[in-house]
Tab-separated table of C-alpha atoms and ligand atoms in Angstrom:
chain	number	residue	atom	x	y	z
A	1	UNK	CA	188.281	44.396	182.687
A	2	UNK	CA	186.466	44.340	179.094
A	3	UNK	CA	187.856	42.392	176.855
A	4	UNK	CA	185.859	42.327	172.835
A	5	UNK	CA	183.812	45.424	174.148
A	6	UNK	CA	185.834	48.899	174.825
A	7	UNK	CA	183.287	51.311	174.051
A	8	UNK	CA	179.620	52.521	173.493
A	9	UNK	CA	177.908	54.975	171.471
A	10	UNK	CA	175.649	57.649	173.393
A	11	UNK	CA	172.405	58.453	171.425
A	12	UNK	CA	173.259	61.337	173.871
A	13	UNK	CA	175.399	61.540	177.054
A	14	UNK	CA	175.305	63.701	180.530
A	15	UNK	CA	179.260	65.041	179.939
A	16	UNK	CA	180.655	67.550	183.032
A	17	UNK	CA	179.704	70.662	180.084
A	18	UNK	CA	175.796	69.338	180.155
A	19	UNK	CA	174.316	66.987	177.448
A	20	UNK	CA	175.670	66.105	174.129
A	21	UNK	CA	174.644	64.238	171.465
A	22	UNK	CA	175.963	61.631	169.335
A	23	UNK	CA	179.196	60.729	171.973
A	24	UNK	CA	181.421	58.155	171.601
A	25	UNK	CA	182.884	56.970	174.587
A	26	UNK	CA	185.927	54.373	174.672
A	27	UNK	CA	188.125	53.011	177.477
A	28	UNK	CA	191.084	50.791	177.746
A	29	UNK	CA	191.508	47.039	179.269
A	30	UNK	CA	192.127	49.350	182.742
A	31	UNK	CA	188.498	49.922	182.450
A	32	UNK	CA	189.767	54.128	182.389
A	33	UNK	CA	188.304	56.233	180.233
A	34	UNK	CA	190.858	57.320	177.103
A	35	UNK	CA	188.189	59.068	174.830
A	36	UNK	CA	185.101	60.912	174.843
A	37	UNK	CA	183.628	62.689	171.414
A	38	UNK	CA	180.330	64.469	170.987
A	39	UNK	CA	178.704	64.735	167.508
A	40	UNK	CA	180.324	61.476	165.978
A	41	UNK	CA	177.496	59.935	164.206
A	42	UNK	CA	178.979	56.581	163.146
A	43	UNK	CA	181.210	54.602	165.441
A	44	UNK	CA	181.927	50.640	165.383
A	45	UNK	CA	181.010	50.358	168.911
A	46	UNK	CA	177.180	49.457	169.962
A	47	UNK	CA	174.674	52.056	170.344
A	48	UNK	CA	173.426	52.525	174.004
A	49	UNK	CA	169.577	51.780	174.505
A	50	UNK	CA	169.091	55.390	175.803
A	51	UNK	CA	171.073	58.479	177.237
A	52	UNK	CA	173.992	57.419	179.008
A	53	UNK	CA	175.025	59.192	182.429
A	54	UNK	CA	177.650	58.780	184.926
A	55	UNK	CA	176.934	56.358	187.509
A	56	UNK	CA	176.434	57.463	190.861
A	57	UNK	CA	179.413	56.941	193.629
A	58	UNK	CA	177.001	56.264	196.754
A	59	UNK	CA	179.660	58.124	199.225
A	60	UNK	CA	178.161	56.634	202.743
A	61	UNK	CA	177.238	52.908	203.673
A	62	UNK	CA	177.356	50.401	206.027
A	63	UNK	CA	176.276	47.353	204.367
A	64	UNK	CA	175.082	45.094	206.606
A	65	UNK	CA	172.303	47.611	207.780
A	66	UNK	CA	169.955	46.588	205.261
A	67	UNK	CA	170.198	43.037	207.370
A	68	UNK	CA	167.644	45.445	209.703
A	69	UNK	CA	165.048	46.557	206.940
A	70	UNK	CA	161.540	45.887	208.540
A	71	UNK	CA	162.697	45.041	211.767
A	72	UNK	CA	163.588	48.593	212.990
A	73	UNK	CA	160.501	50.323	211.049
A	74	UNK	CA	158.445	50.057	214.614
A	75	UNK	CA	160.263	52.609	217.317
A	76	UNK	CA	156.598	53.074	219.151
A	77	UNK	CA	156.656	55.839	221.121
A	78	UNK	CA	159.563	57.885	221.800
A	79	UNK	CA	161.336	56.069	219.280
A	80	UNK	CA	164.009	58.374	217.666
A	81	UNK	CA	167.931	58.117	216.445
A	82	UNK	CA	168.989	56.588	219.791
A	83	UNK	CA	166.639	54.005	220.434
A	84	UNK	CA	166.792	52.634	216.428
A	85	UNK	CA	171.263	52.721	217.417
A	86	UNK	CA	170.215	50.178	219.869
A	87	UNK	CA	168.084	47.802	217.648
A	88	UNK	CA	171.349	47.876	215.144
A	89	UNK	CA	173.958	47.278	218.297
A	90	UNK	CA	171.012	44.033	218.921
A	91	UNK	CA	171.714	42.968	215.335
A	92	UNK	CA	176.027	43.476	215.351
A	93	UNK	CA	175.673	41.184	218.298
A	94	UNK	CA	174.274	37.995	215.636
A	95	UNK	CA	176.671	38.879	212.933
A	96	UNK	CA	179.759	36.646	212.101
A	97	UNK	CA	182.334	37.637	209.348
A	98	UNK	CA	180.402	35.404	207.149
A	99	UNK	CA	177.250	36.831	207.681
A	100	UNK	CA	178.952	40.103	206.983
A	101	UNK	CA	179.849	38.901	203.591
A	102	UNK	CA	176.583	37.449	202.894
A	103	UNK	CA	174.594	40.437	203.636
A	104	UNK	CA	177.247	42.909	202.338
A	105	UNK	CA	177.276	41.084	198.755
A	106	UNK	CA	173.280	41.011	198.695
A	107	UNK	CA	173.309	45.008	199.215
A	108	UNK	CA	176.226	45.872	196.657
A	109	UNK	CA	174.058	43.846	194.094
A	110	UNK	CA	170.830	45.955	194.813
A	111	UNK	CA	173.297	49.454	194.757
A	112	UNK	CA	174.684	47.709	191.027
A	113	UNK	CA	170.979	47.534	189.585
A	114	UNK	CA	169.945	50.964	190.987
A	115	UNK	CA	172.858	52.513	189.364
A	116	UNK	CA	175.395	53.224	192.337
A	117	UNK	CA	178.718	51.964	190.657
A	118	UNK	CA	181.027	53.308	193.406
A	119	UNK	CA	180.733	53.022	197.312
A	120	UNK	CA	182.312	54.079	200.388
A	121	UNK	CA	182.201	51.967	203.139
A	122	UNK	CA	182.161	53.563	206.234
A	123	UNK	CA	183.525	50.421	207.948
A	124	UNK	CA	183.073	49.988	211.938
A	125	UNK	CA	181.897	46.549	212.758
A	126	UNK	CA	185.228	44.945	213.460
A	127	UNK	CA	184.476	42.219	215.876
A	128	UNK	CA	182.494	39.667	214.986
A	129	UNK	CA	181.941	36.449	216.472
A	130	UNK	CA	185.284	36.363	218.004
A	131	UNK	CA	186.859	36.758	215.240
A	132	UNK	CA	189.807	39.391	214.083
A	133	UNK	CA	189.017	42.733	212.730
A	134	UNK	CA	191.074	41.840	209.727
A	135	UNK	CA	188.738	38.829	208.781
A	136	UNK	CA	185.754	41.418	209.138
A	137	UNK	CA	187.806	43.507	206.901
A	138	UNK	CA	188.219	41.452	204.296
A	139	UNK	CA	184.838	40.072	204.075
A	140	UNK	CA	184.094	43.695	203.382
A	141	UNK	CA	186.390	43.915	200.201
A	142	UNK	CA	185.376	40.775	198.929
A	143	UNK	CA	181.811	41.118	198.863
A	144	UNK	CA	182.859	44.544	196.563
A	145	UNK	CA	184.904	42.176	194.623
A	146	UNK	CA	182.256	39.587	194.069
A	147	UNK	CA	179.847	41.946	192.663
A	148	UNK	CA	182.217	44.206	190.900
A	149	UNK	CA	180.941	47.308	192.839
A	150	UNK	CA	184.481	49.580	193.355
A	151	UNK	CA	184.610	49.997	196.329
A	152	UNK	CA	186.666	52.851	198.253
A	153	UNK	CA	187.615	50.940	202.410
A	154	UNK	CA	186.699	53.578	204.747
A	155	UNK	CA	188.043	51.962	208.292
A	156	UNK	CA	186.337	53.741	211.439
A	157	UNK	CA	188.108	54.444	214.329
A	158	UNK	CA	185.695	54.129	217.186
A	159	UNK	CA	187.287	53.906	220.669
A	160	UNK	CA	184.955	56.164	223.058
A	161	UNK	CA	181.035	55.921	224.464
A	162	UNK	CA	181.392	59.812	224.326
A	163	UNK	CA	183.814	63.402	223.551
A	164	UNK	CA	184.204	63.436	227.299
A	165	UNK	CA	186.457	60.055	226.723
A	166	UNK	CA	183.440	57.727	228.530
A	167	UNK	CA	185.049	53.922	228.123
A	168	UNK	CA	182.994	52.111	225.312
A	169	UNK	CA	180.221	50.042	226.384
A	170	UNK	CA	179.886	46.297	226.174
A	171	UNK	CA	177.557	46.745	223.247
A	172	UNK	CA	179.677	48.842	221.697
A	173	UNK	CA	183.376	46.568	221.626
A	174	UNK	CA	182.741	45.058	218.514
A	175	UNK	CA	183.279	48.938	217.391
A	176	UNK	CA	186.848	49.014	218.867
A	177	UNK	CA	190.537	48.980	217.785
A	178	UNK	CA	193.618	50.829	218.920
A	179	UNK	CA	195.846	52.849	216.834
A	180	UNK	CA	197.896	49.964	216.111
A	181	UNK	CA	195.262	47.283	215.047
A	182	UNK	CA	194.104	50.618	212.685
A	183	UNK	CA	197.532	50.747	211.115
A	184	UNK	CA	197.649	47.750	210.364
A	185	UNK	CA	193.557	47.493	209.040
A	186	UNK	CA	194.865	50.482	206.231
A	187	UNK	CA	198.163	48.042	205.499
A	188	UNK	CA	195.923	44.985	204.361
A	189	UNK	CA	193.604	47.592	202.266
A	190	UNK	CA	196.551	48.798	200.266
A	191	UNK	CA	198.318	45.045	200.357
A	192	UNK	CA	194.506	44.204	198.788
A	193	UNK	CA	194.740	47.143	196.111
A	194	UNK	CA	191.322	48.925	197.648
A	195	UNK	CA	191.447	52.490	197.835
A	196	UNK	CA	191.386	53.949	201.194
A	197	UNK	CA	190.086	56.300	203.412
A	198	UNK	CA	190.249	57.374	207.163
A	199	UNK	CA	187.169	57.657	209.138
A	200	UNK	CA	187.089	59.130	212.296
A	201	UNK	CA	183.670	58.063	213.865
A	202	UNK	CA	182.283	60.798	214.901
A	203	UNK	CA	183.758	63.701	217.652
A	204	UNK	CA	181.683	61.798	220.060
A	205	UNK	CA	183.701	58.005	219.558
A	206	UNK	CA	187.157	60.202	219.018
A	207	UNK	CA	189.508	61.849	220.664
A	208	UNK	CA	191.287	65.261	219.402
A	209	UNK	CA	195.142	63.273	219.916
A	210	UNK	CA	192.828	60.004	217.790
A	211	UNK	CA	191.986	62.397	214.932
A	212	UNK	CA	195.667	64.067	215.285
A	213	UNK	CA	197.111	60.273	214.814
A	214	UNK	CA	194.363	59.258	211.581
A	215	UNK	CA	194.873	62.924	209.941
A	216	UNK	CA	199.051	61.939	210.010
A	217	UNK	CA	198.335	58.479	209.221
A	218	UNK	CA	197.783	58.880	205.589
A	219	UNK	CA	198.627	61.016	202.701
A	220	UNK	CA	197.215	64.670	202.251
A	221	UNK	CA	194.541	63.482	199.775
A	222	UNK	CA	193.088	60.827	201.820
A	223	UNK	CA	189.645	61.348	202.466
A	224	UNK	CA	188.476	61.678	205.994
A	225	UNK	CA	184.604	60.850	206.532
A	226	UNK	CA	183.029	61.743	209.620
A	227	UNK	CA	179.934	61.705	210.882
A	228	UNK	CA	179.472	65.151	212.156
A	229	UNK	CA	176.275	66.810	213.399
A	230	UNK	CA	173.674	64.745	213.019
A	231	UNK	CA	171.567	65.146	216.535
A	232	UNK	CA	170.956	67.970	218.334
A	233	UNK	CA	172.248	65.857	222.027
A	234	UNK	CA	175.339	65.171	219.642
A	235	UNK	CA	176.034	69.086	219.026
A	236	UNK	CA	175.360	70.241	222.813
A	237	UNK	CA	177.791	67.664	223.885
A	238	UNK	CA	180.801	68.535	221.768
A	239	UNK	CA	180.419	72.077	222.085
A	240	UNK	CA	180.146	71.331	226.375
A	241	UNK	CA	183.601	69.291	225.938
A	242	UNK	CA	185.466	70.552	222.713
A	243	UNK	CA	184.471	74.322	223.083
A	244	UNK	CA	182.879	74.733	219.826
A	245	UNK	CA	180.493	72.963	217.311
A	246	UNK	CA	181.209	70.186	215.210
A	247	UNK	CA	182.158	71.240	211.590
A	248	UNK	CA	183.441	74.734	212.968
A	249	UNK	CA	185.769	72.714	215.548
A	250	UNK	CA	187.298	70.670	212.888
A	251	UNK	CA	187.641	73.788	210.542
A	252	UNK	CA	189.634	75.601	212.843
A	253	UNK	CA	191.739	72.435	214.118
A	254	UNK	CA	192.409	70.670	210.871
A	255	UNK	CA	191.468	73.458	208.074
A	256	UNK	CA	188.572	71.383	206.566
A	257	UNK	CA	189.122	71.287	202.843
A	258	UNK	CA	186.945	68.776	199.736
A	259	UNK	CA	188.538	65.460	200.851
A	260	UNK	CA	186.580	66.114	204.126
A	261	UNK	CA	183.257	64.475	203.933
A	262	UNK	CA	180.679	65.619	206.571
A	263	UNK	CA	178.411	62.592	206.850
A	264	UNK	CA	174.768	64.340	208.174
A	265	UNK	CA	176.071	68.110	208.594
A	266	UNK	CA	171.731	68.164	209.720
A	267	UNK	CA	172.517	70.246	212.407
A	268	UNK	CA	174.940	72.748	211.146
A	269	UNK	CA	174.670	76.073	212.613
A	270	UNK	CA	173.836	79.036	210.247
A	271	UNK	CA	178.066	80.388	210.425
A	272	UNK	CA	178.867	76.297	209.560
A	273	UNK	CA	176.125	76.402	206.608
A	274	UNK	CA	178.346	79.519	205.272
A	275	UNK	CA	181.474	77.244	205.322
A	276	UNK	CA	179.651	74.566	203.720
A	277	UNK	CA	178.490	77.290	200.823
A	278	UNK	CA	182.012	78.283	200.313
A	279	UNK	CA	182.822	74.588	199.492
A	280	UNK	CA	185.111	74.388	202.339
A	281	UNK	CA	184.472	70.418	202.599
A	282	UNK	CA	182.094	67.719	200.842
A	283	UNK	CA	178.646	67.201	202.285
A	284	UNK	CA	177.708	63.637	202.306
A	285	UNK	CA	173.481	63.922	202.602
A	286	UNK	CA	172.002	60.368	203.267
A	287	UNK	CA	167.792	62.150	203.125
A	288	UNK	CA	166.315	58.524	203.137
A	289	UNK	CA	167.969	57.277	206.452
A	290	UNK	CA	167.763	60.932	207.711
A	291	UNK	CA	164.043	61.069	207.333
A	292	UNK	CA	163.672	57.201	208.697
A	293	UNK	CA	165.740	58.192	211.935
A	294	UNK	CA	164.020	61.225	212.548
A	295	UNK	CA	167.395	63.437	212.209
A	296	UNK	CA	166.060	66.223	210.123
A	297	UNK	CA	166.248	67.560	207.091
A	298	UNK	CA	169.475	69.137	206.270
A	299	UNK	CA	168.586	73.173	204.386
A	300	UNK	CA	170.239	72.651	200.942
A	301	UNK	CA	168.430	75.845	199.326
A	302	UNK	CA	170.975	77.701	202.246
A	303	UNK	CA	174.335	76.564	200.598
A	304	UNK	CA	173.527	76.635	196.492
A	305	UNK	CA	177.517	77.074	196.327
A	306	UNK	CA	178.037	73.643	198.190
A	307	UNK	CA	180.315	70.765	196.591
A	308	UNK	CA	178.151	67.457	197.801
A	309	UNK	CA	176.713	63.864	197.132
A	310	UNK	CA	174.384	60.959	198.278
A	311	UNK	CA	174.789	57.526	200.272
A	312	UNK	CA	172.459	55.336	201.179
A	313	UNK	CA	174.020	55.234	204.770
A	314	UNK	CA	171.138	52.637	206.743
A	315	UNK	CA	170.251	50.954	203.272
A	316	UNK	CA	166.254	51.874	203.871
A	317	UNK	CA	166.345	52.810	200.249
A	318	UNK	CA	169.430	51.563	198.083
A	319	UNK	CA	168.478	53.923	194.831
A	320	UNK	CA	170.406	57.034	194.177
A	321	UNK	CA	167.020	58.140	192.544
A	322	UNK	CA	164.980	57.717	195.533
A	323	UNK	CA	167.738	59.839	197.780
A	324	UNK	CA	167.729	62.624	195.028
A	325	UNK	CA	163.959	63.020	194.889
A	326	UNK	CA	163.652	62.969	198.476
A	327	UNK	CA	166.260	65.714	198.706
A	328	UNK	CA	164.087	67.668	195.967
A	329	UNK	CA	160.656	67.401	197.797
A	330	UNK	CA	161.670	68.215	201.023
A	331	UNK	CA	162.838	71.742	199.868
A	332	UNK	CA	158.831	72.595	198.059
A	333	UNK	CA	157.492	70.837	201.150
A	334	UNK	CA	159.231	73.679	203.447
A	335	UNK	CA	159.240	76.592	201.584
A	336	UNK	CA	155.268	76.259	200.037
A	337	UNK	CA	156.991	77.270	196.852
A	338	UNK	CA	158.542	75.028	193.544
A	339	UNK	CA	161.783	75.496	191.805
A	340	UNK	CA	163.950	76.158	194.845
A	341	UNK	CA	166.882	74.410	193.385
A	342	UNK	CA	166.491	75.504	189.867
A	343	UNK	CA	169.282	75.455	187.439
A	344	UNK	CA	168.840	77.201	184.372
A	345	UNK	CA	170.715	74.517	182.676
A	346	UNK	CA	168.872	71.588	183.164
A	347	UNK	CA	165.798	70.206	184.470
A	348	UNK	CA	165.610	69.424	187.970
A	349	UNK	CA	166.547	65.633	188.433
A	350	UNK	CA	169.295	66.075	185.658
A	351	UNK	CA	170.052	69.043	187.340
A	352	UNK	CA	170.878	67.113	190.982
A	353	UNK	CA	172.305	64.237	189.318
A	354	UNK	CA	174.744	66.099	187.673
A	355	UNK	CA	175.708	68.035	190.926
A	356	UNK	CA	175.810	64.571	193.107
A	357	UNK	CA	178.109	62.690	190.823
A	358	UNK	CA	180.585	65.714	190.177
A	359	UNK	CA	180.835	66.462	193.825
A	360	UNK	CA	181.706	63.057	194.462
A	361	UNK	CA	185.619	62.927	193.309
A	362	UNK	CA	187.349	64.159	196.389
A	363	UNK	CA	185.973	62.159	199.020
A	364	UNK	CA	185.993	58.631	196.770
A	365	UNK	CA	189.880	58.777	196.858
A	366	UNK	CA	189.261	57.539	192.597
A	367	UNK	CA	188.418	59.457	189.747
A	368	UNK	CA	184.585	58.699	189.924
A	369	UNK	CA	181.353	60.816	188.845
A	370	UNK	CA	182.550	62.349	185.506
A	371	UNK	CA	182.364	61.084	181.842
A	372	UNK	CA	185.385	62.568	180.733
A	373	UNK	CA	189.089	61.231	179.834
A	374	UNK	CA	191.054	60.127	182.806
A	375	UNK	CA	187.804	58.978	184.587
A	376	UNK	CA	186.691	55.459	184.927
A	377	UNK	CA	183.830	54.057	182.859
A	378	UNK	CA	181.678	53.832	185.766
A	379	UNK	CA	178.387	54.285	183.363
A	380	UNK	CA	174.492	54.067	183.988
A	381	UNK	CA	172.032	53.692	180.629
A	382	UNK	CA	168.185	54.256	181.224
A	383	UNK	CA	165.987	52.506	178.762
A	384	UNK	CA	164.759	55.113	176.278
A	385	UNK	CA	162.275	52.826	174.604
A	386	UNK	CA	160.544	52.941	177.860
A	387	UNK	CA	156.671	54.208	177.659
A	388	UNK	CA	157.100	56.794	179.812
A	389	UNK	CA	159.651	58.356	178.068
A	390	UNK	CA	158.391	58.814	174.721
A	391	UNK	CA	159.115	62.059	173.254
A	392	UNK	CA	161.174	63.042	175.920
A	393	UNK	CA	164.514	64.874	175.397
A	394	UNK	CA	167.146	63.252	177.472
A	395	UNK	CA	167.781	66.057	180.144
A	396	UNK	CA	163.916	65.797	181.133
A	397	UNK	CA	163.827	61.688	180.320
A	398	UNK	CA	166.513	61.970	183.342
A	399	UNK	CA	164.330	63.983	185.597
A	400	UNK	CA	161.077	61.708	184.595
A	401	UNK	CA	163.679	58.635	185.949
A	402	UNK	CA	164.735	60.584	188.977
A	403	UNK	CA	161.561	61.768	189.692
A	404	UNK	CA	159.399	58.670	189.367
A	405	UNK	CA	161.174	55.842	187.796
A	406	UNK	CA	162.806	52.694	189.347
A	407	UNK	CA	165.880	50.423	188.701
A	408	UNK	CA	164.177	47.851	185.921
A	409	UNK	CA	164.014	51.102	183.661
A	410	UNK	CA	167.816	50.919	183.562
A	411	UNK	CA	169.128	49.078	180.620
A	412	UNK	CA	172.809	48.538	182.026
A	413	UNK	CA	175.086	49.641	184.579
A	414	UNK	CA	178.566	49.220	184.016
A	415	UNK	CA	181.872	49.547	185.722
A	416	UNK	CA	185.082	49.877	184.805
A	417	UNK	CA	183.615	49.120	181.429
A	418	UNK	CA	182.376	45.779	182.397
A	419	UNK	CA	178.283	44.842	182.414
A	420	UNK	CA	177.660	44.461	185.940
A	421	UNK	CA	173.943	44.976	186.256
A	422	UNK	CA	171.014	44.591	183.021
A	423	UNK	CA	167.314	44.931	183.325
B	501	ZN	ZN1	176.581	56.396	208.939
């Protein structure tokens, strides 16, 4: 962690009780926040080059997808969620466990310089070129560790071609481990000091007595990510086998609660959209791949009281900014009016940056998301000598970036305290 440098001073700073100017901001060599103090006007540490903001834990990725930008952007027609799922199973076939690093490393850089500081990888391509899930596994964590990205190891248990228990199918064995090889895939994590989480596949690739075994697994505040209702085929079938729908299923079999994140809840029905507004679990929305697969667009305006965050899921787009503003449009775009997720707080991309990074905490396994004591320094600073910011407060310079900027209007991302991305 930082050595010389332990702390910055905000010209003005997004804090969990809205903006604040003048804050000084310190952390210890554990790269932790110890200190954070509004209205100090002279401080020894270095100004920041503009407002300073928490950076944003990207809660849903699997790296080596963005090894299929441009080459899955043709489905011709027809083309929808299943047929792209068998372009990707084409590319798992060519990977190796050094390919996996290569690629893996290349996307945490691009998440560093867009401001993503955090990521959970939703890990499921253990078999590689012959080789053992645990070398796949640890080319994972040390691509994180190469580009200082923290990283929480989300290991997916995938062991079924459907919730009726259909056998996997040859394409699909690179996906595969027993309960054992899992066991022992969340032993090397901790042996590695990476935070962990559990992540049943989806109720179509698990079994209710697999899900039983992952829940007792772990510790109570694991998180659990699952990819829950994100087609319409996908709904019909677990309702045909399990009885009910998805998120409703697992409410009334597990008691859902925040470390649950529901990875494309697209398809919830309107009673599961009134768990989801009671904050029953953490709603992991992934709009760029969402739109790109043709899954839908998931009714945000309907659940104002949800706890929720971003991830760049297929890496189409690796920029928290871009997911934001596509979450933003689509809501004018189907309602023919503006403002439908006003706050009267802050402007609108300050507003949903504020709401992404604090939901963010209970499914990342590590404080993340807050500038506040106790919290890392996981910190993003836009550029406020930029042009198109002049004159701008910082609450609407934040919604001008959100809205229309891009990464080289970042002057530094940092983690744990350290630099690890400058423009
Ligand atoms: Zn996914």
């Amino acid at each position: 962690m930082s050595g010389a440098v332990s702390g910055l001073l905000a010209p003005s700073a997004l804090l969990p009780t809205g903006w604040h100017p003048d804050v000084e901001i310190c952390w210890g060599p554990d790269g932790m926040l110890e200190s954070v103090t509004p209205n100090v006007p002279d401080s020894p540490h270095p100004t920041a080059a503009g407002p300073v903001i928490p950076g944003m834990p990207n809660l849903h990725s699997h790296a080596f997808q963005r090894a299929l930008l441009g080459r899955v952007q043709h489905p011709g027609p027809g083309g929808d969620f299943w047929s792209w799922r068998n372009e990707m199973y084409s590319a798992v076939q060519a990977l190796t466990p050094e390919l996996l690093y290569q690629v893996s490393a290349w996307t945490y850089s691009l998440m560093l310089a867009a401001g993503y500081t955090s990521v959970v990888e939703f890990h499921y391509v253990h078999r590689l070129g012959g080789a053992s899930p645990s070398r796949s596994l640890e080319a994972m964590m040390a691509a994180a560790r190469d580009t200082g990205i923290r990283q929480t190891m989300a290991p997916v248990l995938y062991r079924f071609a459907g919730s009726d228990g259909t056998a996997l199918s040859e394409r699909q064995r690179a996906f595969e481990l027993d309960h054992a090889e899992f066991a022992d895939l969340v032993t090397q994590i901790g042996e590695a000091g990476t935070t962990v989480a559990i992540a049943p596949h989806s109720l179509r690739a698990v079994q209710p007595d697999d899900l039983h075994f992952l829940v007792d697994l772990v510790g109570a505040d694991t998180p659990v990510h699952i990819h829950v209702s994100e087609q319409p085929a996908e709904v019909a079938e677990i309702r045909k086998n399990l009885g009910d729908t998805p998120i409703a299923w697992l409410n009334r079999e597990f008691g859902l609660s925040p470390r649950w994140a529901l990875v494309h809840a697209t398809q919830a029905t309107p009673a599961e959209l009134d768990l989801i507004d009671d904050g029953v679990a953490t709603l992991v929305l992934c709009p760029t791949t969402e739109h790109d697969l043709g899954d839908g667009r998931f009714p945000i305006e309907r659940t104002p009281g949800a706890s929720w965050g971003v991830g760049s899921d297929s890496q189409v787009s690796v920029s928290p900014a871009e997911e934001l503003r596509l979450l933003l449009y689509g809501q004018p775009a189907a309602r023919g009016k503006r403002a439908v997720l006003s706050s009267t707080e802050h402007s609108d991309g300050s507003s949903l940056w504020q709401r992404a990074t604090q939901g963010a905490s209970a499914v990342t396994g590590s404080p993340v998301g807050r500038i506040a004591p106790g919290h890392a320094a996981d910190l993003m600073v836009l550029d406020g000598a930029r042009p198109d910011f002049t004159g701008l407060t910082a609450d609407h310079l934040l919604s001008a970036w959100v809205l229309s900027g891009h990464a080289r209007q970042i002057a530094e991302v940092r983690v744990g305290g350290d630099v690890v991305a400058q423009h």
